[in-house]
Structure formats: C-alpha cells, structure tokens
Amino acid sequence: MKQSKLFPKTSKTVSREEISTNAQFLVKGGFINKLMAGVYTYMPLGLRVLKKIENVIREEINAIDGQEIFMPALHPHENYVTTGRENIDVLFHPESVSGKKYVLGQSHEEVIVPLVKQYISSYKDLPLYLYQIQTEFRNELRAKSGILRGREFMMKDLYSFHRDDKDFDEYYEKAKLAYMSIFRRVGIGNSTYLTFASGGTFSKYSHVFQTITHSGEDTIYLCRKCRIAVNKDIVNEQKSCPECQSTDLEPEKSIEVGNIFPLKTKFSNAFHLSYTDENGNSREVVMGCYGIGLGRVLGTVVEVNNDDNGIIWPDEIAPFDVHLISIDADKNGNDIYSTLQKNGVDVLYDDRKESAGSKLKDADLIGIPIRLVVSKKTGDKVEMKKRKDSKATICSLNEVLDTISKQNV
Ligand code: ATP
Ligand code: MG
C-alpha cells in the first residue's frame, strides 16, 4: 500500500483526555479514532492489526475444537429476568417506541443457553464448544484507558457444555494452554501470567490472564519461579503460590487480557438446560465460559511494546511486514516496492513528498517490524533496520527477503 493514499495521516497531537500510552500512540499513528469516551473507530492500520489478532484467536480456539457462530448483539430483556441479571450495572437497556425492552449484549450466556437448549437432549450431544467474535456493550463507569476499557468492544467468547465436572476440568486445562499460545503469538507471552482469581459464589477459583505493565489497573501477586500469580481480591485467602506454596509473592501492576471461568450449572439451571444420561436420568449441563477482549489485547500489546518514539509491533500482528521509505529515489523505491510485492511481502511504501526526518519519525511511530530506506546513496541496495534494534545495515534485496521469510516462520 502506498502511504500517500493511506487514510488518515499521522498526527502530532492527541486530545488531552487521552492519558494512556496505548491511546496516545494509536491515535497519533492513525490506528484508531475516538467517537466518545470508550468508543472508537478502527482505521485501516488499526483494523489490520485487529484482524490479525482475531485470526490468531480463531486458529487457537479452532484447535481446541471450538466451532464459530455469530449471535445477535440485541437481546430480549426477559432472558435477563430469567437469570436475575437484568439489573447488573454495566447493562445498556434500549427500549422501542412502543415500550418493548431490550438489552445490548455484554456477554452471551442469556442467548447461547436458550439456543443450545433447542439442540441438546442426550449425553451423546455433549461435549460442545461454541464461540463467537462479537461486539459487546458495557456501560463502564470509567472509560479512560483508551481501548483497554471500552463501552463498545470486540470480544471472543467461548462457551463449553459438558456432562460433568470431570469433563469440564479436562477442557478447562486445554483452554488454559490455548490462551497462553494466543498471548505468546500476539507478542505478550513473556509478560502474561496465569492468575488465580476468585470464582464468585459457585467455584473456588477462576483464572484470569494478567499482563504486567506499570499502567495496569489491577494488582497481582507473582511467583516468578512458577510464573503463576494470585489476584489482589483473593490474596487474603490465598497467601502463598498455589503451585510451590512459596510466600515470596511480588506485587505488580497488570491488565486482565483474558478470563476463563467455571459456570457450573448456574445458567443451565436458570434455563433448564439438561440432558439424559446413559441410565435415562435427567442431569443439568455443566458449563464454562472463556473471554478475550480483542481491543484490550491490542492496547496491551502497545502498552508492553513501545519506546519514546512509538509502537514496536510484534511480527505476527504487525499491520505490514515492511515499511519501505524512499528518500529522493522514486525510481529505485518503485522497483523495490514491486519486487517485494511480487514476493508476497506486505509493504507500506512511503512514497510521499515529505522530508526524510518526518518520514523516519512516522515509521517509528507506526512501528512496522522492518524498515527499509532507499536513497540516492543506497544504489541497488537498501538500508534495513528492525524497529526494535538501533543499528541499520546496508544489504541486498535478497538478504531482506531472507530476513522476512525467517521472521514469518
Ligand atoms: P474487568 O475486570 O477488566 O472489567 P471483566 O472481568 O469484566 O474484566 P469479562 O467479563 O470476563 O471481564 O470479559 C472477558 C474479557 O473481555 C476480559 O478478560 C477482557 O479481556 C475483555 N474486556 C472486559 N471488559 C472490557 C472492556 N470494557 N473493554 C475491552 N475489553 C474488555
Ligand atoms: Mg468488567
């Protein structure tokens, strides 16, 4: 893609309300645009990253037998009366002119349980794993962390349905591993910890995945040896590492990027979702739910991977593989651009008539993993620099292609 055509231009300033690092870089870089507090448009660069995150999540959830569906965002109010959740504080309640009450989905238990009830009757129909990637709405009290806490945001929510606790427990362990693969692939694996959280009224624990960053809203207590943490809310009842029992737990600020939760029979009970076992007895279905906020992950990646000049995208979710910058060398630039494209490389080509300084500044802000500069000086070679490194090298186009193919393995 030619940068001269890219919508929008980068901007030098950002509104004073945007205090978080992720929002500052993402707004300046032209990845997102704020409509109102907690509600953002994804611009072309931002949408590219969001879609890549979505694909990583889809691949990993498909690998644990998740089947993708797409449920409505507009829900009937009655279903929330059934579960007793009609008054939870984050719900938006639209109402039609004639007075019919609706709810905008903040998660989808109230839709998926009545849906699945229409198709499950026997133990032979279980287990079942259904997920979607969908817009959720939550009337969050404080929405000031950019896309980390939106009032409208994309979420992957997976629901699992089982005959008993044992079957649920086995799947829960698989989901934990799938989540760690997701966080590794999007580039926050090293700073993300499986964290014990309180399980509400129906389970001792649930687990959240917390990414350590100084801007985090949460606090976790970390056992560095086991790479496990305990959430602030339960550290009074769980004072030691659940794995090695060490009491040497260190507090760290963190962001919750994902959550896996035993629902037991709470929702099956509310909607009478049951099945007939081998002996002809009727039993309630055991459920689990598993969420990941896509925008929250995107914002967290930026919080973790940046320097003073801008974002440093991890390879797998970068908006482009290569940022090619032509400095007074349009002919060479055009040739290299088309060679890279012919080799299947996703290139953002800065063909604009801007100063070298402002082009390089934009490249640092946008944060594409490999920067190539062609100028009168470089002849038929290019100057290659990785965004995360400080040193550039002069190399041939073949060497560049070699570096990119290694990176994409
Ligand atoms: P938090 O404690 O941060 O409010 P939560 O416990 O409400 O999170 P869940 O209801 O479990 O979160 O939602 C699943 C996932 O959706 C979270 O782990 C997070 O990644 C994401 N998420 C939750 N709320 C938001 C939000 N307001 N904006 C963006 N992502 C969110
Ligand atoms: Mg919440």
CSV table of C-alpha atoms and ligand atoms in Angstrom, one decimal:
chain,number,residue,atom,x,y,z
A,1,MET,CA,0.0,0.0,0.0
A,2,LYS,CA,1.3,3.4,-0.9
A,3,GLN,CA,1.4,5.7,2.1
A,4,SER,CA,0.4,8.7,0.0
A,5,LYS,CA,-3.0,7.1,-0.2
A,6,LEU,CA,-3.3,5.8,3.3
A,7,PHE,CA,-6.2,7.2,5.4
A,8,PRO,CA,-5.6,9.0,7.7
A,9,LYS,CA,-2.3,11.0,8.1
A,10,THR,CA,-0.4,10.6,11.3
A,11,SER,CA,-1.0,13.5,13.8
A,12,LYS,CA,1.5,15.2,16.1
A,13,THR,CA,-1.0,15.9,18.9
A,14,VAL,CA,-3.7,14.0,20.7
A,15,SER,CA,-6.6,15.3,22.8
A,16,ARG,CA,-5.6,15.9,26.4
A,17,GLU,CA,-8.2,13.4,27.7
A,18,GLU,CA,-6.1,10.5,26.2
A,19,ILE,CA,-3.8,9.9,29.0
A,20,SER,CA,-2.9,6.3,28.3
A,21,THR,CA,0.1,5.3,26.3
A,22,ASN,CA,-1.9,3.0,24.0
A,23,ALA,CA,-4.4,5.6,23.1
A,24,GLN,CA,-1.7,8.3,22.5
A,25,PHE,CA,0.3,6.2,20.1
A,26,LEU,CA,-2.7,4.6,18.4
A,27,VAL,CA,-4.4,7.9,17.8
A,28,LYS,CA,-1.3,9.7,16.7
A,29,GLY,CA,-0.3,6.8,14.4
A,30,GLY,CA,-3.8,6.8,12.8
A,31,PHE,CA,-4.8,3.4,14.0
A,32,ILE,CA,-7.9,4.4,15.9
A,33,ASN,CA,-10.2,7.5,16.3
A,34,LYS,CA,-12.3,8.3,19.3
A,35,LEU,CA,-16.0,8.9,18.8
A,36,MET,CA,-16.7,9.4,22.6
A,37,ALA,CA,-15.3,8.0,25.8
A,38,GLY,CA,-14.8,4.3,25.5
A,39,VAL,CA,-16.0,4.2,21.8
A,40,TYR,CA,-13.5,4.1,18.9
A,41,THR,CA,-13.4,3.6,15.2
A,42,TYR,CA,-10.7,1.3,13.9
A,43,MET,CA,-8.9,3.0,10.9
A,44,PRO,CA,-7.2,0.9,8.2
A,45,LEU,CA,-4.0,0.4,10.1
A,46,GLY,CA,-5.8,-0.4,13.3
A,47,LEU,CA,-8.2,-2.8,11.6
A,48,ARG,CA,-5.3,-4.7,10.0
A,49,VAL,CA,-3.9,-5.4,13.5
A,50,LEU,CA,-7.3,-6.2,15.0
A,51,LYS,CA,-8.0,-8.7,12.2
A,52,LYS,CA,-4.6,-10.4,12.8
A,53,ILE,CA,-5.3,-10.7,16.5
A,54,GLU,CA,-8.7,-12.1,15.6
A,55,ASN,CA,-7.1,-14.7,13.3
A,56,VAL,CA,-4.7,-15.9,15.9
A,57,ILE,CA,-7.5,-16.3,18.4
A,58,ARG,CA,-9.7,-18.1,15.8
A,59,GLU,CA,-6.8,-20.6,14.9
A,60,GLU,CA,-6.1,-21.4,18.6
A,61,ILE,CA,-9.8,-21.8,19.6
A,62,ASN,CA,-10.5,-23.9,16.5
A,63,ALA,CA,-7.5,-26.1,17.5
A,64,ILE,CA,-9.4,-26.9,20.8
A,65,ASP,CA,-12.5,-27.9,18.8
A,66,GLY,CA,-14.3,-24.6,19.1
A,67,GLN,CA,-17.0,-24.1,16.5
A,68,GLU,CA,-17.6,-20.5,15.4
A,69,ILE,CA,-21.1,-19.0,15.4
A,70,PHE,CA,-22.3,-15.3,15.4
A,71,MET,CA,-25.0,-14.4,17.8
A,72,PRO,CA,-27.1,-11.2,17.9
A,73,ALA,CA,-25.9,-8.2,19.9
A,74,LEU,CA,-29.5,-7.1,20.6
A,75,HIS,CA,-31.1,-9.3,23.3
A,76,PRO,CA,-34.6,-9.8,24.7
A,77,HIS,CA,-34.9,-8.3,28.2
A,78,GLU,CA,-36.9,-11.3,29.5
A,79,ASN,CA,-33.8,-13.6,29.3
A,80,TYR,CA,-32.0,-11.4,31.8
A,81,VAL,CA,-35.0,-11.6,34.2
A,82,THR,CA,-34.7,-15.4,33.9
A,83,THR,CA,-31.0,-15.3,35.0
A,84,GLY,CA,-31.5,-12.5,37.5
A,85,ARG,CA,-29.0,-10.3,35.7
A,86,GLU,CA,-31.4,-7.6,34.5
A,87,ASN,CA,-30.0,-5.0,37.0
A,88,ILE,CA,-26.3,-5.6,36.7
A,89,ASP,CA,-24.6,-2.2,36.5
A,90,VAL,CA,-22.9,-2.5,33.1
A,91,LEU,CA,-26.0,-3.3,31.0
A,92,PHE,CA,-27.3,-0.9,28.4
A,93,HIS,CA,-31.1,-1.1,28.1
A,94,PRO,CA,-32.5,0.2,24.8
A,95,GLU,CA,-36.3,0.5,24.6
A,96,SER,CA,-38.5,0.6,21.5
A,97,VAL,CA,-41.0,3.5,21.0
A,98,SER,CA,-43.8,1.1,21.9
A,99,GLY,CA,-42.0,0.3,25.2
A,100,LYS,CA,-40.6,-3.1,24.4
A,101,LYS,CA,-37.4,-3.6,26.5
A,102,TYR,CA,-34.1,-5.0,25.1
A,103,VAL,CA,-30.6,-5.4,26.4
A,104,LEU,CA,-27.3,-4.8,24.4
A,105,GLY,CA,-25.2,-7.9,24.9
A,106,GLN,CA,-22.3,-7.5,27.5
A,107,SER,CA,-21.7,-11.3,27.2
A,108,HIS,CA,-23.9,-14.0,25.7
A,109,GLU,CA,-25.0,-16.6,28.3
A,110,GLU,CA,-28.6,-15.3,28.0
A,111,VAL,CA,-28.5,-16.1,24.3
A,112,ILE,CA,-26.4,-19.2,24.0
A,113,VAL,CA,-28.0,-21.3,26.7
A,114,PRO,CA,-31.6,-21.0,25.2
A,115,LEU,CA,-30.0,-21.6,21.8
A,116,VAL,CA,-28.2,-24.8,22.8
A,117,LYS,CA,-31.3,-26.0,24.7
A,118,GLN,CA,-33.0,-26.4,21.3
A,119,TYR,CA,-30.4,-28.9,20.2
A,120,ILE,CA,-29.2,-30.8,23.3
A,121,SER,CA,-31.1,-33.7,24.7
A,122,SER,CA,-28.8,-36.6,25.2
A,123,TYR,CA,-25.3,-37.3,26.7
A,124,LYS,CA,-24.4,-38.1,23.0
A,125,ASP,CA,-24.8,-34.4,22.2
A,126,LEU,CA,-22.0,-33.4,24.7
A,127,PRO,CA,-19.4,-32.0,25.0
A,128,LEU,CA,-20.0,-29.0,22.8
A,129,TYR,CA,-17.7,-25.9,22.4
A,130,LEU,CA,-19.2,-22.8,20.7
A,131,TYR,CA,-17.6,-19.4,20.3
A,132,GLN,CA,-18.0,-16.1,18.6
A,133,ILE,CA,-16.1,-12.9,17.9
A,134,GLN,CA,-18.7,-10.1,18.5
A,135,THR,CA,-19.2,-6.6,19.7
A,136,GLU,CA,-20.1,-6.3,23.3
A,137,PHE,CA,-21.5,-3.3,25.2
A,138,ARG,CA,-20.7,-2.4,28.8
A,139,ASN,CA,-21.6,0.9,30.5
A,140,GLU,CA,-18.2,1.0,32.2
A,141,LEU,CA,-18.0,3.7,34.9
A,142,ARG,CA,-14.5,4.8,34.0
A,143,ALA,CA,-13.5,4.5,30.3
A,144,LYS,CA,-10.2,6.4,30.3
A,145,SER,CA,-7.6,3.8,29.4
A,146,GLY,CA,-8.1,4.1,25.6
A,147,ILE,CA,-9.2,0.8,24.1
A,148,LEU,CA,-8.3,-1.2,27.2
A,149,ARG,CA,-11.7,-0.4,28.7
A,150,GLY,CA,-14.3,0.3,26.0
A,151,ARG,CA,-18.0,0.8,26.4
A,152,GLU,CA,-18.3,-0.9,23.0
A,153,PHE,CA,-15.6,-3.5,22.2
A,154,MET,CA,-14.8,-6.7,20.4
A,155,MET,CA,-14.7,-9.9,22.4
A,156,LYS,CA,-14.1,-13.6,21.7
A,157,ASP,CA,-16.4,-15.5,24.0
A,158,LEU,CA,-16.3,-19.3,24.1
A,159,TYR,CA,-18.9,-21.4,25.9
A,160,SER,CA,-18.3,-25.1,26.7
A,161,PHE,CA,-21.1,-27.6,27.6
A,162,HIS,CA,-20.3,-30.8,29.5
A,163,ARG,CA,-21.9,-33.8,31.1
A,164,ASP,CA,-20.0,-33.5,34.4
A,165,ASP,CA,-17.3,-31.6,36.3
A,166,LYS,CA,-14.6,-34.1,35.2
A,167,ASP,CA,-15.2,-33.5,31.5
A,168,PHE,CA,-15.3,-29.7,32.2
A,169,ASP,CA,-12.0,-29.8,34.1
A,170,GLU,CA,-10.2,-31.5,31.2
A,171,TYR,CA,-11.4,-29.0,28.7
A,172,TYR,CA,-10.6,-26.1,31.1
A,173,GLU,CA,-6.9,-27.2,31.1
A,174,LYS,CA,-6.9,-27.3,27.3
A,175,ALA,CA,-8.3,-23.8,27.2
A,176,LYS,CA,-5.5,-22.5,29.6
A,177,LEU,CA,-2.9,-23.8,27.1
A,178,ALA,CA,-4.7,-22.3,24.1
A,179,TYR,CA,-4.9,-19.0,25.9
A,180,MET,CA,-1.1,-19.0,26.6
A,181,SER,CA,-0.5,-19.8,22.9
A,182,ILE,CA,-2.6,-16.8,21.9
A,183,PHE,CA,-0.8,-14.4,24.2
A,184,ARG,CA,2.6,-15.8,23.0
A,185,ARG,CA,1.7,-15.3,19.4
A,186,VAL,CA,0.4,-11.8,19.7
A,187,GLY,CA,3.7,-10.8,21.5
A,188,ILE,CA,2.8,-10.6,25.2
A,189,GLY,CA,3.7,-14.1,26.2
A,190,ASN,CA,6.7,-13.1,28.3
A,191,SER,CA,4.7,-10.7,30.4
A,192,THR,CA,1.4,-12.6,30.7
A,193,TYR,CA,0.7,-14.7,33.8
A,194,LEU,CA,-2.0,-17.3,34.6
A,195,THR,CA,-3.6,-15.7,37.7
A,196,PHE,CA,-5.8,-17.2,40.3
A,197,ALA,CA,-8.9,-15.1,40.8
A,198,SER,CA,-12.0,-15.5,43.0
A,199,GLY,CA,-14.6,-17.8,41.5
A,200,GLY,CA,-17.7,-15.9,42.6
A,201,THR,CA,-20.3,-17.9,44.6
A,202,PHE,CA,-20.1,-21.1,42.6
A,203,SER,CA,-16.5,-22.0,42.3
A,204,LYS,CA,-13.4,-21.6,44.5
A,205,TYR,CA,-11.2,-20.3,41.6
A,206,SER,CA,-11.5,-18.9,38.2
A,207,HIS,CA,-8.4,-17.9,36.2
A,208,VAL,CA,-7.5,-14.6,34.5
A,209,PHE,CA,-4.6,-13.9,32.3
A,210,GLN,CA,-2.8,-10.8,33.5
A,211,THR,CA,-0.2,-8.9,31.6
A,212,ILE,CA,2.3,-7.0,33.7
A,213,THR,CA,2.7,-3.3,32.8
A,214,HIS,CA,3.1,-0.3,35.0
A,215,SER,CA,-0.1,1.3,33.6
A,216,GLY,CA,-2.2,-1.7,34.6
A,217,GLU,CA,-5.4,-1.1,36.6
A,218,ASP,CA,-5.1,-4.4,38.5
A,219,THR,CA,-2.5,-5.7,41.0
A,220,ILE,CA,-1.3,-9.3,41.0
A,221,TYR,CA,1.0,-11.1,43.4
A,222,LEU,CA,3.5,-13.0,41.4
A,223,CYS,CA,5.5,-16.2,42.0
A,224,ARG,CA,8.4,-15.6,39.5
A,225,LYS,CA,9.6,-19.2,39.8
A,226,CYS,CA,6.3,-20.9,38.8
A,227,ARG,CA,5.1,-18.0,36.5
A,228,ILE,CA,1.8,-18.0,38.4
A,229,ALA,CA,0.1,-15.2,40.2
A,230,VAL,CA,-2.8,-14.5,42.6
A,231,ASN,CA,-5.2,-11.7,42.1
A,232,LYS,CA,-5.4,-8.9,44.6
A,233,ASP,CA,-9.0,-9.8,45.6
A,234,ILE,CA,-8.0,-13.3,46.8
A,235,VAL,CA,-4.5,-12.7,48.2
A,236,ASN,CA,-6.0,-12.6,51.7
A,237,GLU,CA,-7.3,-16.1,51.5
A,238,GLN,CA,-4.5,-17.4,49.3
A,239,LYS,CA,-1.3,-16.0,50.8
A,240,SER,CA,1.1,-18.4,49.0
A,241,CYS,CA,1.9,-19.6,45.5
A,242,PRO,CA,-0.8,-22.3,44.6
A,243,GLU,CA,1.9,-24.3,42.9
A,244,CYS,CA,5.0,-24.2,45.2
A,245,GLN,CA,3.5,-22.7,48.3
A,246,SER,CA,6.2,-20.0,48.4
A,247,THR,CA,5.1,-16.9,50.3
A,248,ASP,CA,7.5,-14.8,48.4
A,249,LEU,CA,4.9,-13.2,46.2
A,250,GLU,CA,5.7,-9.8,44.5
A,251,PRO,CA,3.0,-7.2,43.7
A,252,GLU,CA,2.9,-6.0,40.1
A,253,LYS,CA,0.5,-3.7,38.2
A,254,SER,CA,-1.3,-5.6,35.4
A,255,ILE,CA,-4.0,-5.7,32.8
A,256,GLU,CA,-6.5,-8.6,32.5
A,257,VAL,CA,-6.3,-9.7,28.9
A,258,GLY,CA,-8.4,-12.9,29.2
A,259,ASN,CA,-10.5,-14.8,31.6
A,260,ILE,CA,-11.7,-18.5,31.9
A,261,PHE,CA,-14.5,-19.2,34.3
A,262,PRO,CA,-16.3,-22.3,35.6
A,263,LEU,CA,-20.1,-21.6,35.3
A,264,LYS,CA,-21.0,-24.9,36.9
A,265,THR,CA,-24.8,-25.2,36.4
A,266,LYS,CA,-25.8,-21.6,37.1
A,267,PHE,CA,-27.1,-20.8,33.6
A,268,SER,CA,-28.2,-24.4,32.8
A,269,ASN,CA,-30.3,-24.2,35.9
A,270,ALA,CA,-31.9,-20.9,35.0
A,271,PHE,CA,-32.9,-22.1,31.5
A,272,HIS,CA,-33.5,-25.8,32.4
A,273,LEU,CA,-30.7,-26.9,30.1
A,274,SER,CA,-30.4,-30.6,30.8
A,275,TYR,CA,-29.6,-33.9,29.1
A,276,THR,CA,-30.5,-37.6,29.6
A,277,ASP,CA,-27.5,-39.7,30.7
A,278,GLU,CA,-26.8,-43.4,29.8
A,279,ASN,CA,-29.1,-44.6,32.6
A,280,GLY,CA,-32.0,-42.5,31.4
A,281,ASN,CA,-31.6,-39.9,34.3
A,282,SER,CA,-32.0,-36.2,33.5
A,283,ARG,CA,-29.0,-34.1,34.5
A,284,GLU,CA,-28.1,-30.5,34.3
A,285,VAL,CA,-25.4,-29.5,31.8
A,286,VAL,CA,-22.1,-28.2,33.3
A,287,MET,CA,-20.7,-25.1,31.6
A,288,GLY,CA,-17.6,-23.0,31.3
A,289,CYS,CA,-17.0,-19.6,29.7
A,290,TYR,CA,-13.8,-18.1,28.3
A,291,GLY,CA,-13.4,-14.5,27.2
A,292,ILE,CA,-10.7,-12.4,25.5
A,293,GLY,CA,-11.1,-8.7,24.6
A,294,LEU,CA,-9.5,-8.1,21.2
A,295,GLY,CA,-9.2,-4.3,21.6
A,296,ARG,CA,-7.9,-4.9,25.2
A,297,VAL,CA,-5.2,-7.2,23.8
A,298,LEU,CA,-4.3,-4.8,21.0
A,299,GLY,CA,-4.0,-1.9,23.5
A,300,THR,CA,-2.0,-4.1,25.9
A,301,VAL,CA,0.4,-5.1,23.1
A,302,VAL,CA,1.1,-1.4,22.6
A,303,GLU,CA,1.5,-0.7,26.4
A,304,VAL,CA,4.1,-3.5,26.6
A,305,ASN,CA,5.9,-3.0,23.2
A,306,ASN,CA,6.9,0.7,22.7
A,307,ASP,CA,9.6,3.2,23.2
A,308,ASP,CA,9.6,7.0,23.4
A,309,ASN,CA,9.1,7.3,19.6
A,310,GLY,CA,6.2,4.9,19.1
A,311,ILE,CA,4.9,1.4,18.8
A,312,ILE,CA,7.1,-1.7,18.2
A,313,TRP,CA,4.7,-4.3,16.7
A,314,PRO,CA,5.3,-8.0,17.3
A,315,ASP,CA,5.8,-9.7,13.9
A,316,GLU,CA,2.7,-11.8,13.8
A,317,ILE,CA,0.2,-9.0,14.3
A,318,ALA,CA,2.0,-6.0,12.7
A,319,PRO,CA,-0.1,-4.1,10.2
A,320,PHE,CA,2.5,-4.6,7.5
A,321,ASP,CA,5.7,-6.8,7.3
A,322,VAL,CA,7.9,-4.0,5.9
A,323,HIS,CA,7.9,-0.2,5.9
A,324,LEU,CA,9.7,0.9,2.7
A,325,ILE,CA,10.8,4.5,2.7
A,326,SER,CA,12.0,6.3,-0.4
A,327,ILE,CA,14.2,9.4,0.1
A,328,ASP,CA,14.6,11.2,-3.2
A,329,ALA,CA,14.9,7.9,-5.0
A,330,ASP,CA,11.5,7.3,-6.5
A,331,LYS,CA,12.7,5.0,-9.3
A,332,ASN,CA,14.5,2.7,-7.0
A,333,GLY,CA,11.7,2.8,-4.5
A,334,ASN,CA,9.1,1.9,-7.0
A,335,ASP,CA,11.2,-1.1,-8.3
A,336,ILE,CA,11.8,-2.4,-4.8
A,337,TYR,CA,8.2,-2.0,-3.9
A,338,SER,CA,7.0,-4.1,-6.8
A,339,THR,CA,9.7,-6.8,-6.2
A,340,LEU,CA,8.7,-7.1,-2.6
A,341,GLN,CA,5.0,-7.3,-3.6
A,342,LYS,CA,5.8,-10.0,-6.2
A,343,ASN,CA,7.5,-12.0,-3.4
A,344,GLY,CA,4.3,-11.8,-1.3
A,345,VAL,CA,5.6,-9.2,1.2
A,346,ASP,CA,3.0,-6.9,2.8
A,347,VAL,CA,4.6,-3.5,2.3
A,348,LEU,CA,3.7,0.0,3.4
A,349,TYR,CA,5.5,2.2,0.8
A,350,ASP,CA,6.2,5.7,1.9
A,351,ASP,CA,6.2,7.4,-1.5
A,352,ARG,CA,5.2,10.8,-0.1
A,353,LYS,CA,7.0,14.1,-0.8
A,354,GLU,CA,7.9,14.6,2.9
A,355,SER,CA,11.2,15.3,4.5
A,356,ALA,CA,13.4,12.4,5.4
A,357,GLY,CA,13.1,13.4,9.1
A,358,SER,CA,9.3,13.3,9.2
A,359,LYS,CA,9.2,10.0,7.2
A,360,LEU,CA,11.5,8.3,9.7
A,361,LYS,CA,9.6,9.7,12.6
A,362,ASP,CA,6.3,8.4,11.2
A,363,ALA,CA,8.0,5.0,10.7
A,364,ASP,CA,9.0,4.8,14.3
A,365,LEU,CA,5.5,5.9,15.5
A,366,ILE,CA,3.7,3.3,13.3
A,367,GLY,CA,6.1,0.6,14.4
A,368,ILE,CA,6.3,-1.9,11.5
A,369,PRO,CA,8.9,-4.5,12.4
A,370,ILE,CA,11.3,-3.9,9.4
A,371,ARG,CA,12.2,-0.5,8.0
A,372,LEU,CA,13.9,-0.3,4.6
A,373,VAL,CA,15.3,3.0,3.3
A,374,VAL,CA,16.2,3.6,-0.3
A,375,SER,CA,18.0,6.8,-1.2
A,376,LYS,CA,20.5,8.0,-3.8
A,377,LYS,CA,23.2,6.7,-1.5
A,378,THR,CA,22.0,3.1,-1.3
A,379,GLY,CA,22.1,2.4,-5.1
A,380,ASP,CA,20.7,-1.0,-5.9
A,381,LYS,CA,20.9,-1.9,-2.2
A,382,VAL,CA,18.7,-0.9,0.8
A,383,GLU,CA,19.3,0.2,4.3
A,384,MET,CA,17.5,-2.2,6.6
A,385,LYS,CA,16.7,-1.6,10.3
A,386,LYS,CA,14.5,-3.6,12.6
A,387,ARG,CA,12.1,-1.4,14.7
A,388,LYS,CA,13.3,-3.0,17.9
A,389,ASP,CA,17.1,-2.5,17.1
A,390,SER,CA,19.0,0.7,16.9
A,391,LYS,CA,21.5,-0.3,14.2
A,392,ALA,CA,20.8,-0.3,10.5
A,393,THR,CA,22.7,-2.4,7.9
A,394,ILE,CA,23.1,-2.0,4.1
A,395,CYS,CA,22.1,-5.1,2.3
A,396,SER,CA,20.8,-6.6,-0.9
A,397,LEU,CA,17.1,-7.2,-1.6
A,398,ASN,CA,17.8,-10.9,-1.4
A,399,GLU,CA,19.1,-10.6,2.1
A,400,VAL,CA,16.0,-8.6,3.0
A,401,LEU,CA,13.7,-11.3,1.6
A,402,ASP,CA,15.7,-13.8,3.6
A,403,THR,CA,15.2,-11.9,6.8
A,404,ILE,CA,11.5,-11.6,6.2
A,405,SER,CA,11.0,-15.3,5.4
A,406,LYS,CA,12.7,-16.2,8.7
A,407,GLN,CA,10.6,-13.8,10.6
A,408,ASN,CA,7.4,-15.2,9.1
A,409,VAL,CA,8.2,-18.8,10.1
B,1,ATP,P1,-12.5,-6.3,34.1
B,1,ATP,O1,-12.3,-6.8,35.4
B,1,ATP,O2,-11.3,-5.7,33.5
B,1,ATP,O3,-13.7,-5.3,34.0
B,1,ATP,P2,-14.2,-8.4,33.4
B,1,ATP,O4,-14.0,-9.4,34.5
B,1,ATP,O5,-15.4,-7.6,33.4
B,1,ATP,O6,-12.9,-7.5,33.2
B,1,ATP,P3,-15.0,-10.5,31.5
B,1,ATP,O7,-16.4,-10.1,31.7
B,1,ATP,O8,-14.5,-11.7,32.0
B,1,ATP,O9,-14.1,-9.2,32.0
B,1,ATP,O10,-14.7,-10.3,29.9
B,1,ATP,C1,-13.8,-11.1,29.3
B,1,ATP,C2,-12.6,-10.3,28.7
B,1,ATP,O11,-13.1,-9.2,27.9
B,1,ATP,C3,-11.7,-9.7,29.7
B,1,ATP,O12,-10.7,-10.6,30.1
B,1,ATP,C4,-11.1,-8.5,28.9
B,1,ATP,O13,-10.1,-9.1,28.0
B,1,ATP,C5,-12.3,-8.1,28.0
B,1,ATP,N1,-13.0,-7.0,28.5
B,1,ATP,C6,-13.8,-6.9,29.5
B,1,ATP,N2,-14.3,-5.6,29.7
B,1,ATP,C7,-13.8,-4.9,28.7
B,1,ATP,C8,-13.9,-3.6,28.2
B,1,ATP,N3,-14.7,-2.7,28.9
B,1,ATP,N4,-13.2,-3.2,27.1
B,1,ATP,C9,-12.4,-4.0,26.5
B,1,ATP,N5,-12.3,-5.3,26.8
B,1,ATP,C10,-12.9,-5.7,27.9
B,2,MG,MG,-15.7,-5.7,34.0
